[in-house]
Short mmCIF file of C-alpha atoms in Angstrom, two decimals:
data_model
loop_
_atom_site.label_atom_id
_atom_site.label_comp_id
_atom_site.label_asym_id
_atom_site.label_seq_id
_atom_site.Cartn_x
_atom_site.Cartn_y
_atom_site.Cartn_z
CA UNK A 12 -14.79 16.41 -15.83
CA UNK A 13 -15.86 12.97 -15.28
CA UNK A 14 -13.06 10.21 -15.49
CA UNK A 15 -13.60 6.78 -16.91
CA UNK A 16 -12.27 3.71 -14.19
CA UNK A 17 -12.89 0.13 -14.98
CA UNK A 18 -13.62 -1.64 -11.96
CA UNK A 19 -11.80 -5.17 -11.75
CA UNK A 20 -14.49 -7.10 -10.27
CA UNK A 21 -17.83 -8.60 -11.76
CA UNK A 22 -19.38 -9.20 -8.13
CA UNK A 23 -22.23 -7.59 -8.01
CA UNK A 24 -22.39 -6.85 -4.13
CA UNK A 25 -18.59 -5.02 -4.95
CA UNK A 26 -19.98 -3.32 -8.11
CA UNK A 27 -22.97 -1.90 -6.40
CA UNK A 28 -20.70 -0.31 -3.51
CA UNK A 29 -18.16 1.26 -5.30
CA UNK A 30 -20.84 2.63 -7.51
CA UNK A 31 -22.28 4.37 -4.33
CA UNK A 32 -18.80 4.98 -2.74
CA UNK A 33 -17.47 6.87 -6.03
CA UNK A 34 -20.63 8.71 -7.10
CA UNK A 35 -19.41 11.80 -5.51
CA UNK A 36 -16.20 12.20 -6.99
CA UNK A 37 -16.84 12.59 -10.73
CA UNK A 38 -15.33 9.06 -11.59
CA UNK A 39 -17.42 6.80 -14.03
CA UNK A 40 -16.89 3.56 -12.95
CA UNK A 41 -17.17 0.80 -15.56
CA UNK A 42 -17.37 -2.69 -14.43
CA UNK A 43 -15.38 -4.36 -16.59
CA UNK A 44 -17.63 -7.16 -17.16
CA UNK A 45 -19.99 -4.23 -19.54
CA UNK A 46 -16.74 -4.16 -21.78
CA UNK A 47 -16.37 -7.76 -22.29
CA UNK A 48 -12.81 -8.16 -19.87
CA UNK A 49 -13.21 -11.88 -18.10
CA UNK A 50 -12.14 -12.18 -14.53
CA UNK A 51 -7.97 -12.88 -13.97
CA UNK A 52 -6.37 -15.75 -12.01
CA UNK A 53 -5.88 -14.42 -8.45
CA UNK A 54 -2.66 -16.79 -7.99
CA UNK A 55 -1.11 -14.38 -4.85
CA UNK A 56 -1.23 -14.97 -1.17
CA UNK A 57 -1.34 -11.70 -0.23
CA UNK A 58 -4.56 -9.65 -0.74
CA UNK A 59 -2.20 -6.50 -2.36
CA UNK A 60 -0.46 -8.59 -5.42
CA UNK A 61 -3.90 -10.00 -6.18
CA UNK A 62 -5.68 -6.43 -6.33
CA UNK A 63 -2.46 -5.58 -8.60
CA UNK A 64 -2.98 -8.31 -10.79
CA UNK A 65 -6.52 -7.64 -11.73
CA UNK A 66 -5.92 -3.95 -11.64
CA UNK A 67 -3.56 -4.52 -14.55
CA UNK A 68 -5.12 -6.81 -16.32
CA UNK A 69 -8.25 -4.80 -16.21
CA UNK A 70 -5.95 -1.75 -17.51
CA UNK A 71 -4.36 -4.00 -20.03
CA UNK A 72 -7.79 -4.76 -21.53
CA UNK A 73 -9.49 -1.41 -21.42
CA UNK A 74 -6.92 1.13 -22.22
CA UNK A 75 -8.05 2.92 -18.91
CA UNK A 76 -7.63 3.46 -15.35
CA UNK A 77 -8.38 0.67 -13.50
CA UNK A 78 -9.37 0.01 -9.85
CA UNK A 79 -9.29 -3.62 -8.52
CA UNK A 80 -10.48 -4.73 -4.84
CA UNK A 81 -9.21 -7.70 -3.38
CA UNK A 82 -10.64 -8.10 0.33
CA UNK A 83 -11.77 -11.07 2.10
CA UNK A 84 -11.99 -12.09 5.84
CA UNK A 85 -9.42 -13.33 8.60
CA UNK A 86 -10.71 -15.26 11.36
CA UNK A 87 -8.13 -15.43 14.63
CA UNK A 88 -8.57 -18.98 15.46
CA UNK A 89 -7.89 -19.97 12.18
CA UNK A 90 -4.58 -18.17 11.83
CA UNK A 91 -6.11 -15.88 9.32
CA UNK A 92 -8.15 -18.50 6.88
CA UNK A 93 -10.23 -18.09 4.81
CA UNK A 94 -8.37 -14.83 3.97
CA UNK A 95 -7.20 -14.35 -0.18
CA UNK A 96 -9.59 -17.86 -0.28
CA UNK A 97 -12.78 -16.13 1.14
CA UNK A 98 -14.21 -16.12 -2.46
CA UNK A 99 -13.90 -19.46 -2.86
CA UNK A 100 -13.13 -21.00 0.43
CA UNK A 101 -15.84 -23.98 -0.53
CA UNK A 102 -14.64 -24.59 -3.88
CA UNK A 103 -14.86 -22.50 -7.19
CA UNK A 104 -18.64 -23.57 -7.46
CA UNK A 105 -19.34 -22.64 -3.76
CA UNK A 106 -21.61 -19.60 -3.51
CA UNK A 107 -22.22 -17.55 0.00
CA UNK A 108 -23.94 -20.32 1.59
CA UNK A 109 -21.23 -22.97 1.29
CA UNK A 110 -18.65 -20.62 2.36
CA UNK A 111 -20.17 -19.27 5.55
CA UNK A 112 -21.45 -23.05 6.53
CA UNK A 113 -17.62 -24.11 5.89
CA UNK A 114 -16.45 -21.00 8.34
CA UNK A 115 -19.02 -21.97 10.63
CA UNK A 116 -18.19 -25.08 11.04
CA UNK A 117 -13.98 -24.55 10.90
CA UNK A 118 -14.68 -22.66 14.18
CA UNK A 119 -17.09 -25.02 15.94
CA UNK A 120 -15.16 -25.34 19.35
CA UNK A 121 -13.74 -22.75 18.65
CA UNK A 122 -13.33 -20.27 21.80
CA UNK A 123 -11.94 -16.95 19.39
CA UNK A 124 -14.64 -15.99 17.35
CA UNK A 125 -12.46 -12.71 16.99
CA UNK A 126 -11.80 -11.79 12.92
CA UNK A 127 -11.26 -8.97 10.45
CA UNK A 128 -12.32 -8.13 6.88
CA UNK A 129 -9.60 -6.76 5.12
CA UNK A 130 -9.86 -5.42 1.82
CA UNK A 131 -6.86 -3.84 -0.62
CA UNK A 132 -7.41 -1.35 -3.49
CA UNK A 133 -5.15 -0.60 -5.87
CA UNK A 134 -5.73 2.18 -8.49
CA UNK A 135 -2.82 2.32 -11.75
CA UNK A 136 -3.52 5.02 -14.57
CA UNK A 137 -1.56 1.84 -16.86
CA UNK A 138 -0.18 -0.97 -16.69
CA UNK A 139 3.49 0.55 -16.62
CA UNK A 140 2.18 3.01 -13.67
CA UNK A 141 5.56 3.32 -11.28
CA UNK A 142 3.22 4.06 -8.43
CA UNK A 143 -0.04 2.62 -8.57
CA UNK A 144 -2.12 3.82 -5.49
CA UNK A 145 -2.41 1.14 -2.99
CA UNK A 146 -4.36 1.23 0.17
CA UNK A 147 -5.30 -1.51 2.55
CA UNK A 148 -7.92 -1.41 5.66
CA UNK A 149 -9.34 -3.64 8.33
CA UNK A 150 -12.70 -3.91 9.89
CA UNK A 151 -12.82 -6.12 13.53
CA UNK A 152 -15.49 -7.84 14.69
CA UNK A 153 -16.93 -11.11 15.53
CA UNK A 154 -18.36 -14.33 13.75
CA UNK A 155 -21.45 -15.54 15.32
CA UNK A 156 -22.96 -18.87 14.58
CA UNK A 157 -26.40 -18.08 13.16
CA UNK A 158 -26.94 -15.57 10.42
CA UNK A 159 -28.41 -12.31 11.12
CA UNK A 160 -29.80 -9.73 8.74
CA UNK A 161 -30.33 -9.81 4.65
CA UNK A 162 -28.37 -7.05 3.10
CA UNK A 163 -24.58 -6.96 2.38
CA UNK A 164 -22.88 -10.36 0.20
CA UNK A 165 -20.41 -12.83 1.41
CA UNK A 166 -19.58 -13.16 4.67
CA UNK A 167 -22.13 -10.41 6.38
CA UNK A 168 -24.86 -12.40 8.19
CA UNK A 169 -22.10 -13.73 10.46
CA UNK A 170 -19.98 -10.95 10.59
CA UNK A 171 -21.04 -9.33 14.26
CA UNK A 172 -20.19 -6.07 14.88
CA UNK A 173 -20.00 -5.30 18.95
CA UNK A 174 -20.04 -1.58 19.16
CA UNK A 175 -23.10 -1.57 16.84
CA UNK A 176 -24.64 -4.75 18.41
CA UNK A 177 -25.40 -5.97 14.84
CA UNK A 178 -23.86 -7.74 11.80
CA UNK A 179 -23.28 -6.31 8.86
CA UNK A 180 -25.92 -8.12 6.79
CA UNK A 181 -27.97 -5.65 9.16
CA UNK A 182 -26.95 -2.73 8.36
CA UNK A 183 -28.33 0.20 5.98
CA UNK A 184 -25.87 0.26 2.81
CA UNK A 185 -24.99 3.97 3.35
CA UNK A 186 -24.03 3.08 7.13
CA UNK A 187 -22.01 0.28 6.24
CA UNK A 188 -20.09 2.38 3.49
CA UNK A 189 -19.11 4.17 6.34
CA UNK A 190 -17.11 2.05 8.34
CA UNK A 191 -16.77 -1.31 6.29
CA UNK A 192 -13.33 -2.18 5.42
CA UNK A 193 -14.03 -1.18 2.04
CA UNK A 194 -15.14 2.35 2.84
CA UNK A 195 -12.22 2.81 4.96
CA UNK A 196 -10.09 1.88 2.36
CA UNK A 197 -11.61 3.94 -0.66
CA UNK A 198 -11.95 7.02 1.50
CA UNK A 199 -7.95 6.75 1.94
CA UNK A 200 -7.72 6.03 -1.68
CA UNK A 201 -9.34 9.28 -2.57
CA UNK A 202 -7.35 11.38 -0.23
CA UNK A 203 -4.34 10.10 -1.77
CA UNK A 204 -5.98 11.06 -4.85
CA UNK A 205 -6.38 14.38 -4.33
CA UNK A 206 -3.26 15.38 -2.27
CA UNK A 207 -1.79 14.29 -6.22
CA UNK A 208 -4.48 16.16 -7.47
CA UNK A 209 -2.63 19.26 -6.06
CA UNK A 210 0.34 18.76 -7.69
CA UNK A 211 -0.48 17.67 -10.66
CA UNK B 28 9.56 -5.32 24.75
CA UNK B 29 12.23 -4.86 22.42
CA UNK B 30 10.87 -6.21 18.89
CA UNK B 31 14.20 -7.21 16.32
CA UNK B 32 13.05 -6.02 12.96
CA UNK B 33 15.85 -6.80 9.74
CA UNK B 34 16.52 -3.39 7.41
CA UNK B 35 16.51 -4.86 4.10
CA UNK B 36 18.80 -2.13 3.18
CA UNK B 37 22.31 -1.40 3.02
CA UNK B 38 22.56 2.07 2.11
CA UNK B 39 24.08 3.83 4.89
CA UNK B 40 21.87 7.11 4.33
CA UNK B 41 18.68 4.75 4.41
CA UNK B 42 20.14 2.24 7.57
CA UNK B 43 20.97 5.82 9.41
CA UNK B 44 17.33 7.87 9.00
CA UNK B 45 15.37 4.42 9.57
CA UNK B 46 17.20 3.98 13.28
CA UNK B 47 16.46 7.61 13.76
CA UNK B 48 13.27 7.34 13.42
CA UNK B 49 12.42 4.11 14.44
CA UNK B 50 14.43 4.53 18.16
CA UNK B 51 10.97 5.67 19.77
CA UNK B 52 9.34 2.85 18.87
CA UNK B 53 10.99 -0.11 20.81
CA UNK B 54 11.96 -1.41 17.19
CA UNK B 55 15.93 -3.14 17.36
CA UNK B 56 16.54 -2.29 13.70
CA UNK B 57 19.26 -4.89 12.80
CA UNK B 58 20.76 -4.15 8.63
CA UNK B 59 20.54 -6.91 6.61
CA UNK B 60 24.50 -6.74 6.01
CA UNK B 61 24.90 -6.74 9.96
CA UNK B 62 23.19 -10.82 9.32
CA UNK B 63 25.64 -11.85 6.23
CA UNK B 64 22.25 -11.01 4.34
CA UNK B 65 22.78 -9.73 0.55
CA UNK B 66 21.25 -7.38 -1.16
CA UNK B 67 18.87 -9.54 -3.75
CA UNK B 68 17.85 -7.99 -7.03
CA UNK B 69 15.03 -5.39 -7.88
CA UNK B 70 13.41 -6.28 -10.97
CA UNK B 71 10.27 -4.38 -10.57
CA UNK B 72 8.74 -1.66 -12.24
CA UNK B 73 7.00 -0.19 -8.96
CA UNK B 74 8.54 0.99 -6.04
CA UNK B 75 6.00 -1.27 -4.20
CA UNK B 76 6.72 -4.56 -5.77
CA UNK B 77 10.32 -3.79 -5.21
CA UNK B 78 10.12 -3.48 -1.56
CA UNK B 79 7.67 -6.53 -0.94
CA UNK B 80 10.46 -8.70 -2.63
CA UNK B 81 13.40 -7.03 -0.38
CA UNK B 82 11.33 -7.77 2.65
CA UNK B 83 10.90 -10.89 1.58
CA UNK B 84 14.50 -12.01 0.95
CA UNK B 85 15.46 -10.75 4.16
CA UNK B 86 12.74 -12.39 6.50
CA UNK B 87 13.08 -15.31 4.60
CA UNK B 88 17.07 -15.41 4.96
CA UNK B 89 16.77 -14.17 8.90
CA UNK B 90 13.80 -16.14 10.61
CA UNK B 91 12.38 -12.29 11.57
CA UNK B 92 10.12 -9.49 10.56
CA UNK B 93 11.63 -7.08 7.93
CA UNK B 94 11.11 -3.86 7.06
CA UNK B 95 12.27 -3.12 3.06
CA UNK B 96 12.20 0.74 1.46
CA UNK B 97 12.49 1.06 -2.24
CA UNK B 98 12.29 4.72 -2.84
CA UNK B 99 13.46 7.59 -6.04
CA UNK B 100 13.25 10.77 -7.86
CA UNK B 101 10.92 11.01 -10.24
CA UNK B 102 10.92 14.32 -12.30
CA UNK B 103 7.85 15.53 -14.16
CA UNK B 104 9.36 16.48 -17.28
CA UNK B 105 11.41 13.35 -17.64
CA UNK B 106 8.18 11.39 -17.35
CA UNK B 107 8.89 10.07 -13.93
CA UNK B 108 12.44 9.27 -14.22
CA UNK B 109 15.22 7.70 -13.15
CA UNK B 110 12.19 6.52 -10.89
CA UNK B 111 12.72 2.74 -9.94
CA UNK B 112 16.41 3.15 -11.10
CA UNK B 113 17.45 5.62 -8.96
CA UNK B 114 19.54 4.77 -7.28
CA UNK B 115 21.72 2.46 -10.52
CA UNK B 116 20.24 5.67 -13.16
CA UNK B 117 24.25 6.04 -14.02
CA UNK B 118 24.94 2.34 -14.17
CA UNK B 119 25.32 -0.09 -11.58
CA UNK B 120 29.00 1.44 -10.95
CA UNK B 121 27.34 4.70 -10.49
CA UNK B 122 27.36 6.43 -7.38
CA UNK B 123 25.33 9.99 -6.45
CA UNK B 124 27.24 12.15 -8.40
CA UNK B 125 27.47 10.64 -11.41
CA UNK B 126 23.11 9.64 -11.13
CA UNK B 127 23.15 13.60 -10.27
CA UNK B 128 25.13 14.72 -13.19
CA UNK B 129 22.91 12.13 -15.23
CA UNK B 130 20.03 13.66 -13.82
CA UNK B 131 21.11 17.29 -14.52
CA UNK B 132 22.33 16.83 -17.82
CA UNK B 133 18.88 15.02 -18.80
CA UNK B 134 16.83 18.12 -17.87
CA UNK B 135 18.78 20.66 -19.75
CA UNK B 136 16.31 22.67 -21.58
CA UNK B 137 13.48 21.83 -19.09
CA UNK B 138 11.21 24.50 -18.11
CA UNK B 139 9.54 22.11 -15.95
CA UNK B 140 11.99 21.42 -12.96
CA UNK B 141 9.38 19.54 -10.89
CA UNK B 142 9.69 16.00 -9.28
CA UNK B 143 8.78 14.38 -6.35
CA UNK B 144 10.84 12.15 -4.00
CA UNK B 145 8.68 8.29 -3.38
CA UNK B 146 9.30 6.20 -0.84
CA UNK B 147 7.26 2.76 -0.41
CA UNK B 148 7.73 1.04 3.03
CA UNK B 149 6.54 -2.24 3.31
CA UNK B 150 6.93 -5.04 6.58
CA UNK B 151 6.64 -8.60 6.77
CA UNK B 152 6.21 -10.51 9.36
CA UNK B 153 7.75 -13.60 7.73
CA UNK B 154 7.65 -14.53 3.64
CA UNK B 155 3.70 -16.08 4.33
CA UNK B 156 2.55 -12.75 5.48
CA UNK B 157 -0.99 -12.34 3.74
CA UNK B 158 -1.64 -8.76 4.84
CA UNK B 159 2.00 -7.06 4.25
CA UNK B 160 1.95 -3.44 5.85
CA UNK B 161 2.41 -0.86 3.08
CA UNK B 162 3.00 2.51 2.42
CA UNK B 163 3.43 4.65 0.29
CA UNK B 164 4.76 8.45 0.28
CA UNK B 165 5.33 11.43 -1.90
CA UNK B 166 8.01 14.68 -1.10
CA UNK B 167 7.47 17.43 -3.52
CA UNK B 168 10.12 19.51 -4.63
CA UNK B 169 12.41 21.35 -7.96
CA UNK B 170 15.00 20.08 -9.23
CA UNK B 171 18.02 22.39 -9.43
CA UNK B 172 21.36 22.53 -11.22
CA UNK B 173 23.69 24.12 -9.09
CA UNK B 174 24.07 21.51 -5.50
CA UNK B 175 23.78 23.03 -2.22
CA UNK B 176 24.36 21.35 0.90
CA UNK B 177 26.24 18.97 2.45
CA UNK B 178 23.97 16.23 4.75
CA UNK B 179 21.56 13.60 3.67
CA UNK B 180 22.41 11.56 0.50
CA UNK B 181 20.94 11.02 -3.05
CA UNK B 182 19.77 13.58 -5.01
CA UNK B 183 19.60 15.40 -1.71
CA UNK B 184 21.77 18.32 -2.87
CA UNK B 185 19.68 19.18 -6.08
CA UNK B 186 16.22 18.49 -4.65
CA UNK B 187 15.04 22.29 -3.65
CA UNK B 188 11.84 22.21 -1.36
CA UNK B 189 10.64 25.73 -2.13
CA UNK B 190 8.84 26.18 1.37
CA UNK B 191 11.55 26.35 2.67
CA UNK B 192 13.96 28.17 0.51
CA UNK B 193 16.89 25.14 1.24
CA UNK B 194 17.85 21.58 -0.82
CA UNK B 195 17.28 18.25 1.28
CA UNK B 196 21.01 18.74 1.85
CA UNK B 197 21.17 21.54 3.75
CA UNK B 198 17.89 20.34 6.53
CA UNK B 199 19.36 18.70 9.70
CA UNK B 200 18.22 15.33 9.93
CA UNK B 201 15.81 15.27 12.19
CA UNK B 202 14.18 18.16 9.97
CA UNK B 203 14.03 16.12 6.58
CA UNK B 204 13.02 13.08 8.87
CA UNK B 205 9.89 15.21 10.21
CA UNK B 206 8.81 15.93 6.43
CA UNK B 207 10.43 14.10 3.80
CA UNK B 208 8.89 11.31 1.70
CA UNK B 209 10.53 8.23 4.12
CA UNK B 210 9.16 10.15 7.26
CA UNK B 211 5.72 10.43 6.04
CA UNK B 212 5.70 6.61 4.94
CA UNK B 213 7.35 5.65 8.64
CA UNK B 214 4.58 7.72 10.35
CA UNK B 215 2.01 6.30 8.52
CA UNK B 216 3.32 3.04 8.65
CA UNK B 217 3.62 3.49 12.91
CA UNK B 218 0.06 4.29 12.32
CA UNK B 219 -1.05 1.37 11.13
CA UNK B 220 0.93 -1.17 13.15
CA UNK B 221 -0.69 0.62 16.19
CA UNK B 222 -3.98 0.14 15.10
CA UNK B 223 -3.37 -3.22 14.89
CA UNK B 224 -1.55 -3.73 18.11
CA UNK B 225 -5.22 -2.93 19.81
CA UNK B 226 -6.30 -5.47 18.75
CA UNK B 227 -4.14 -8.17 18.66
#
């Protein structure tokens, strides 16, 4: 049996992985944008109660499960900026560009280049769900200067990965699925799923 | 080194398994009553949202990292309830055996006898925390009439865990600590911190 899930994001680059992440698992994933639901103020400081909120709202809207992503990155030197702001760390108009020449240039000097992407789900069957699933993951690397590679969105170009000796706007989407923060954190979400799955 | 971490708790049961199973890990766990800290309300419907405030309030009121639980019964054929309100399900003046008697009285009738114990961990390391560590754990079990046992505390005495033919109340602690709902969120929660610790 398939399962309808509105998705609480309208970014495309978020859409498009979660559409390849969930494929195998018999969930229909709506974006909520194809059912008319607007995006929700993301007023929280912490990636977890932002996720929440759109989750909700998304729920709220639809009259369905929702799933809602908030993720971002972390760098070290900046005690954890651009973090919940990553989205819009140049401004509300900023796109990709603005925000990675803004990072690059908060870290000129800069001897820690060290940073993580984190990225929270959070899953409720309603808006009055007691126990939404919640799941949260990291993925270290390094931001380099000058932007390598043209796939991924956001912050990828300058998002070095050591062990792999690329960044992540380098890599194939299926190997970044893998590993990526967001993989991490939907492959949790799913186990959580179906240990409830058992019991239900 | 010896990290001082505040319990935002002052249930004895709950101040008692968390030093238990915390001990290994070079955590000092100092109860928010040992600091003149008060209990601050729960207003929540999730057992999540719950514990992110009582972290809060007590990292907020001590200066330190905090550790908060919020955690309940939920049975199946009662739609998840007393849930959240565990703990106040026979009024704020309640204490476990009058929620018990509550609880038994409300599933008179029930063929269904299933519920789950949740607990929801969740640390801070001070009220600004953007990436709050949180967990989130299930216990399986039946709810029966009759009480048996004499240790933990709760609904302990009524919750039967059918793999092993006994109620909560009647495992030694360090046996419902290996496998109940607040040792599987600890665990995880150990987990996590130590992934972070390599690379802090």
């Amino acid at each position: 049996m398939v399962q309808k899930l509105v998705l609480a994001s309208n970014n495309a680059g978020k859409v498009r992985e979660f559409q390849e992440l969930l494929a195998p698992f018999h969930f229909q994933v709506i974006p909520q944008g194809e059912l008319g639901i607007p995006a929700v103020e993301e007023p929280h400081h912490t990636f977890i109660e932002n996720a929440l909120a759109k989750a909700r709202h998304a729920s709220a809207m639809s009259g369905l499960p929702a799933l809602a992503d908030d993720s971002g990155i972390c760098a070290h030197a900046l005690d954890g900026a651009p973090g919940v702001y990553s989205a819009r760390y140049a401004g509300l108009d900023g796109d990709n560009a603005a925000n990675n020449q803004k990072l690059i240039a908060a870290l000129q000097g800069k001897a820690n280049r060290g940073a993580h992407y984190v990225c929270a789900l959070v899953m409720v069957n309603s808006t009055n769900d007691p126990e939404p699933l919640i799941v949260q993951a990291r993925w270290y690397g390094q931001i380099v200067d000058e932007p390598q590679g043209d796939r991924g969105f956001g912050y990828d170009p300058h998002f070095f990965i050591p062990e792999l000796g690329k960044t992540v706007a380098q890599l194939e989407p299926a190997e970044k699925n893998q590993i990526s923060h967001r993989g991490q954190a939907l492959r949790e979400l799913i186990t959580q799923l179906q240990v409830r799955a058992q019991y239900a």
